[in-house]
Short mmCIF file of C-alpha atoms in Angstrom, two decimals:
data_model
loop_
_atom_site.label_atom_id
_atom_site.label_comp_id
_atom_site.label_asym_id
_atom_site.label_seq_id
_atom_site.Cartn_x
_atom_site.Cartn_y
_atom_site.Cartn_z
CA THR N 3 -5.49 -6.46 10.26
CA GLN N 4 -2.55 -3.92 11.72
CA LEU N 5 1.03 -4.48 11.29
CA LEU N 6 2.50 -2.00 13.82
CA GLU N 7 0.41 -1.95 16.80
CA GLN N 8 1.24 1.48 19.09
CA SER N 9 0.31 2.43 22.23
CA PRO N 10 -1.19 4.23 23.90
CA GLN N 11 -3.37 5.43 21.47
CA PHE N 12 -4.21 8.37 23.69
CA LEU N 13 -1.43 10.43 26.40
CA SER N 14 -2.40 13.91 27.81
CA ILE N 15 0.43 14.88 29.81
CA GLN N 16 1.54 18.27 31.89
CA GLU N 17 4.63 20.10 30.23
CA GLY N 18 7.91 18.77 31.70
CA GLU N 19 6.72 15.04 32.02
CA ASN N 20 8.53 12.24 30.39
CA LEU N 21 6.73 9.81 28.15
CA THR N 22 7.26 6.52 26.36
CA VAL N 23 5.08 5.25 23.51
CA TYR N 24 5.57 2.19 21.72
CA CYS N 25 5.51 0.42 18.50
CA ASN N 26 5.26 -3.12 18.19
CA SER N 27 4.72 -5.94 15.53
CA SER N 28 5.14 -10.03 14.97
CA SER N 29 7.07 -9.34 11.75
CA VAL N 30 10.28 -8.33 11.08
CA PHE N 31 11.07 -4.76 9.48
CA SER N 32 13.95 -3.63 7.15
CA SER N 33 13.52 -0.23 8.54
CA LEU N 34 11.05 2.00 10.94
CA GLN N 35 10.71 5.65 11.02
CA TRP N 36 8.77 8.09 13.35
CA TYR N 37 6.46 10.50 11.89
CA ARG N 38 4.38 13.39 13.88
CA GLN N 39 1.01 14.48 12.22
CA GLU N 40 -0.37 18.04 12.97
CA PRO N 41 -4.10 18.83 12.56
CA GLY N 42 -4.45 19.47 8.80
CA GLU N 43 -1.22 18.73 7.83
CA GLY N 44 0.80 15.83 6.18
CA PRO N 45 2.98 13.37 8.74
CA VAL N 46 6.50 14.62 8.67
CA LEU N 47 9.53 12.71 9.15
CA LEU N 48 11.38 12.69 12.34
CA VAL N 49 13.67 9.11 12.29
CA THR N 50 14.75 6.31 10.10
CA VAL N 51 16.28 3.46 12.15
CA VAL N 52 17.48 0.32 10.27
CA THR N 53 19.93 -1.30 12.63
CA GLY N 54 18.39 -4.08 15.51
CA GLY N 55 19.32 -2.34 18.63
CA GLU N 56 19.86 1.10 17.40
CA VAL N 57 19.65 4.36 19.47
CA LYS N 58 19.00 7.41 17.77
CA LYS N 59 18.23 10.93 19.81
CA LEU N 60 16.95 14.28 18.46
CA LYS N 61 17.18 16.83 20.90
CA ARG N 62 14.96 15.56 23.56
CA LEU N 63 13.31 12.94 21.25
CA THR N 64 15.15 8.83 21.98
CA PHE N 65 14.41 6.44 19.44
CA GLN N 66 14.86 2.66 20.07
CA PHE N 67 14.76 0.27 17.42
CA GLY N 68 14.69 -3.47 18.86
CA ASP N 69 16.94 -5.84 18.62
CA ALA N 70 15.21 -8.48 16.38
CA ARG N 71 13.83 -5.43 14.29
CA LYS N 72 10.10 -5.91 15.42
CA ASP N 73 9.39 -3.10 17.45
CA SER N 74 10.54 0.33 18.18
CA SER N 75 9.97 2.88 21.29
CA LEU N 76 9.81 6.79 21.23
CA HIS N 77 11.17 8.69 24.41
CA ILE N 78 10.42 12.05 24.90
CA THR N 79 12.24 14.19 28.03
CA ALA N 80 10.29 17.07 29.26
CA ALA N 81 7.62 17.53 27.15
CA GLN N 82 6.45 20.50 25.69
CA PRO N 83 3.50 22.01 24.05
CA GLY N 84 4.99 22.61 20.82
CA ASP N 85 5.63 18.27 21.50
CA THR N 86 1.52 18.08 21.27
CA GLY N 87 0.68 16.00 17.69
CA LEU N 88 -0.11 12.35 16.21
CA TYR N 89 3.31 10.50 16.75
CA LEU N 90 3.25 7.17 14.07
CA CYS N 91 5.46 4.38 13.46
CA ALA N 92 5.62 2.96 9.96
CA GLY N 93 7.86 0.38 8.42
CA LYS N 94 9.15 -1.49 5.44
CA VAL N 95 8.72 -5.26 5.50
CA ASN N 96 11.75 -6.35 3.44
CA SER N 97 12.47 -4.32 0.54
CA GLY N 98 8.67 -3.72 -0.08
CA TYR N 99 7.10 -0.76 -1.64
CA ALA N 100 4.65 0.10 0.92
CA LEU N 101 5.16 1.87 4.39
CA ASN N 102 3.10 0.13 7.09
CA PHE N 103 1.81 2.66 9.13
CA GLY N 104 0.29 1.99 13.07
CA LYS N 105 -2.97 3.89 13.79
CA GLY N 106 -0.80 6.43 15.60
CA THR N 107 -0.23 7.78 19.05
CA SER N 108 -2.46 10.94 20.23
CA LEU N 109 -0.01 13.25 22.07
CA LEU N 110 -1.53 16.69 24.02
CA VAL N 111 0.82 18.31 26.00
CA THR N 112 -0.58 21.37 28.22
CA PRO N 113 1.37 24.00 29.86
CA GLU R 28 12.90 24.38 -3.23
CA THR R 29 9.23 23.84 -3.42
CA GLY R 30 7.55 20.95 -1.23
CA VAL R 31 4.71 18.74 -2.06
CA THR R 32 1.45 20.08 -3.00
CA GLN R 33 -2.03 18.84 -3.51
CA SER R 34 -5.18 19.56 -4.61
CA PRO R 35 -8.06 20.15 -4.09
CA THR R 36 -7.67 20.63 0.09
CA HIS R 37 -11.37 19.64 0.84
CA LEU R 38 -13.78 18.38 -1.87
CA ILE R 39 -17.47 17.05 -1.34
CA LYS R 40 -18.98 14.57 -3.40
CA THR R 41 -21.75 11.79 -3.65
CA ARG R 42 -21.97 8.42 -4.08
CA GLY R 43 -21.46 6.92 -7.18
CA GLN R 44 -19.58 10.28 -8.60
CA GLN R 45 -15.85 9.88 -9.55
CA VAL R 46 -13.20 12.03 -7.65
CA THR R 47 -9.66 13.59 -9.28
CA LEU R 48 -7.01 13.75 -6.80
CA ARG R 49 -3.93 15.77 -7.88
CA CYS R 50 -0.22 15.76 -6.82
CA SER R 51 2.86 18.04 -7.39
CA SER R 52 5.85 16.03 -6.00
CA GLN R 53 9.06 17.94 -4.35
CA SER R 54 11.53 19.29 -6.71
CA GLY R 55 13.76 16.54 -8.02
CA HIS R 56 11.75 13.71 -6.76
CA ASN R 57 10.73 11.40 -9.29
CA THR R 58 8.39 8.62 -7.43
CA VAL R 59 5.01 9.43 -5.85
CA SER R 60 3.38 7.32 -3.31
CA TRP R 61 -0.60 7.81 -2.54
CA TYR R 62 -1.89 7.24 0.89
CA GLN R 63 -5.71 7.00 2.08
CA GLN R 64 -5.92 8.08 5.67
CA ALA R 65 -9.58 7.29 7.28
CA LEU R 66 -10.04 9.38 10.84
CA GLY R 67 -8.49 8.14 13.88
CA GLN R 68 -5.94 5.65 11.98
CA GLY R 69 -2.81 5.59 10.22
CA PRO R 70 -2.03 6.34 6.54
CA GLN R 71 -2.95 2.97 4.27
CA PHE R 72 -0.31 2.50 1.05
CA ILE R 73 -2.68 2.99 -2.34
CA PHE R 74 0.39 2.73 -4.90
CA GLN R 75 3.65 4.04 -5.80
CA TYR R 76 4.84 5.40 -8.98
CA TYR R 77 8.35 5.48 -10.07
CA ARG R 78 9.02 7.34 -13.54
CA GLU R 79 5.96 7.36 -14.99
CA GLU R 80 4.84 3.38 -14.03
CA GLU R 81 2.76 2.02 -10.82
CA ASN R 82 5.39 -0.49 -9.22
CA GLY R 83 3.43 -1.01 -5.83
CA ARG R 84 0.29 -1.14 -4.68
CA GLY R 85 -1.55 -1.78 -1.72
CA ASN R 86 -5.14 -3.92 -0.62
CA PHE R 87 -7.35 -1.49 -2.86
CA PRO R 88 -9.94 -2.15 -5.23
CA PRO R 89 -9.59 -1.72 -9.15
CA ARG R 90 -11.85 1.37 -9.07
CA PHE R 91 -8.42 3.60 -7.35
CA SER R 92 -6.10 4.39 -10.12
CA GLY R 93 -3.10 6.36 -10.98
CA LEU R 94 -1.21 8.42 -13.15
CA GLN R 95 2.75 9.81 -13.22
CA PHE R 96 3.31 12.35 -15.27
CA PRO R 97 6.72 13.11 -17.25
CA ASN R 98 7.47 16.30 -14.97
CA TYR R 99 6.88 13.41 -11.64
CA SER R 100 3.51 15.02 -10.88
CA SER R 101 0.43 12.48 -10.34
CA GLU R 102 -3.02 11.90 -10.02
CA LEU R 103 -5.83 9.72 -8.08
CA ASN R 104 -8.83 8.90 -9.79
CA VAL R 105 -11.58 7.11 -7.80
CA ASN R 106 -14.30 5.62 -9.48
CA ALA R 107 -17.66 4.97 -7.66
CA LEU R 108 -17.39 6.50 -4.80
CA GLU R 109 -18.42 4.76 -1.70
CA LEU R 110 -18.98 6.46 1.48
CA ASP R 111 -15.96 4.26 3.37
CA ASP R 112 -14.02 6.41 0.43
CA SER R 113 -14.07 9.06 2.78
CA ALA R 114 -10.42 10.24 4.46
CA LEU R 115 -7.70 12.36 3.86
CA TYR R 116 -5.60 11.35 0.92
CA LEU R 117 -2.09 12.09 1.04
CA CYS R 118 0.74 11.95 -1.60
CA ALA R 119 4.18 11.47 -0.58
CA SER R 120 7.21 12.22 -2.77
CA SER R 121 10.60 10.79 -2.90
CA SER R 122 14.05 10.53 -5.01
CA GLY R 123 16.26 7.62 -5.70
CA GLY R 124 13.40 5.17 -7.14
CA ARG R 125 12.88 1.88 -4.81
CA THR R 126 14.91 1.90 -1.90
CA ASN R 127 14.68 5.47 -0.99
CA GLU R 128 13.02 5.40 2.21
CA LYS R 129 12.89 9.34 2.73
CA LEU R 130 9.16 10.32 2.20
CA PHE R 131 7.74 14.19 1.55
CA PHE R 132 4.29 13.87 2.06
CA GLY R 133 1.94 16.69 1.05
CA SER R 134 -0.84 18.14 3.71
CA GLY R 135 -3.39 15.91 1.57
CA THR R 136 -7.07 16.40 0.21
CA GLN R 137 -9.91 15.78 2.40
CA LEU R 138 -12.59 14.32 0.74
CA SER R 139 -15.95 13.65 2.47
CA VAL R 140 -18.41 11.25 0.61
CA LEU R 141 -21.91 11.89 1.04
#
């Protein structure tokens, strides 16, 4: 059973377009993270959100944590080919040790 | 500051064999977690080691075992390999013990079981 559901699974867009990736769960998370993973590499942490309603910006990337801490979104403005990769959301339930990952959204940005 | 390194990068085994994967944690980190990432899936938590003790385990059978050494490097051992064990095995290190949430991942070991 997947604790975190990500949508869409695949996304192919052209350079300059905007996009939003969603991460949803029926569980409450003490914190939620977004990672980007490129082929042959491990995931790299982009951001951690801990407070319901929190919004964080990282250049062209905007991350939001839902008010109830059950969902999150990642919005990319003016996507570039360098944004291509697998975007994973991950969260911890309460004070657990395990980081629960979604299946990821595979993003392809073409010039 | 050295990052997380894993070895080997690729490995091919046959069903029933045993395998040992190795991980050197980032300098200053005392916590190591192992994850299994099957093709098209997100990483799944296997277990975590903090100061040489296992302090958390995911839904994996006992044939998945691990060790952490005094220098905080770690090993993942898998006995009686099955075809479904084919996956990318990721090691992640962090500092500060249980509550630290910033994980640094290695590039992984790609295991193929034939």
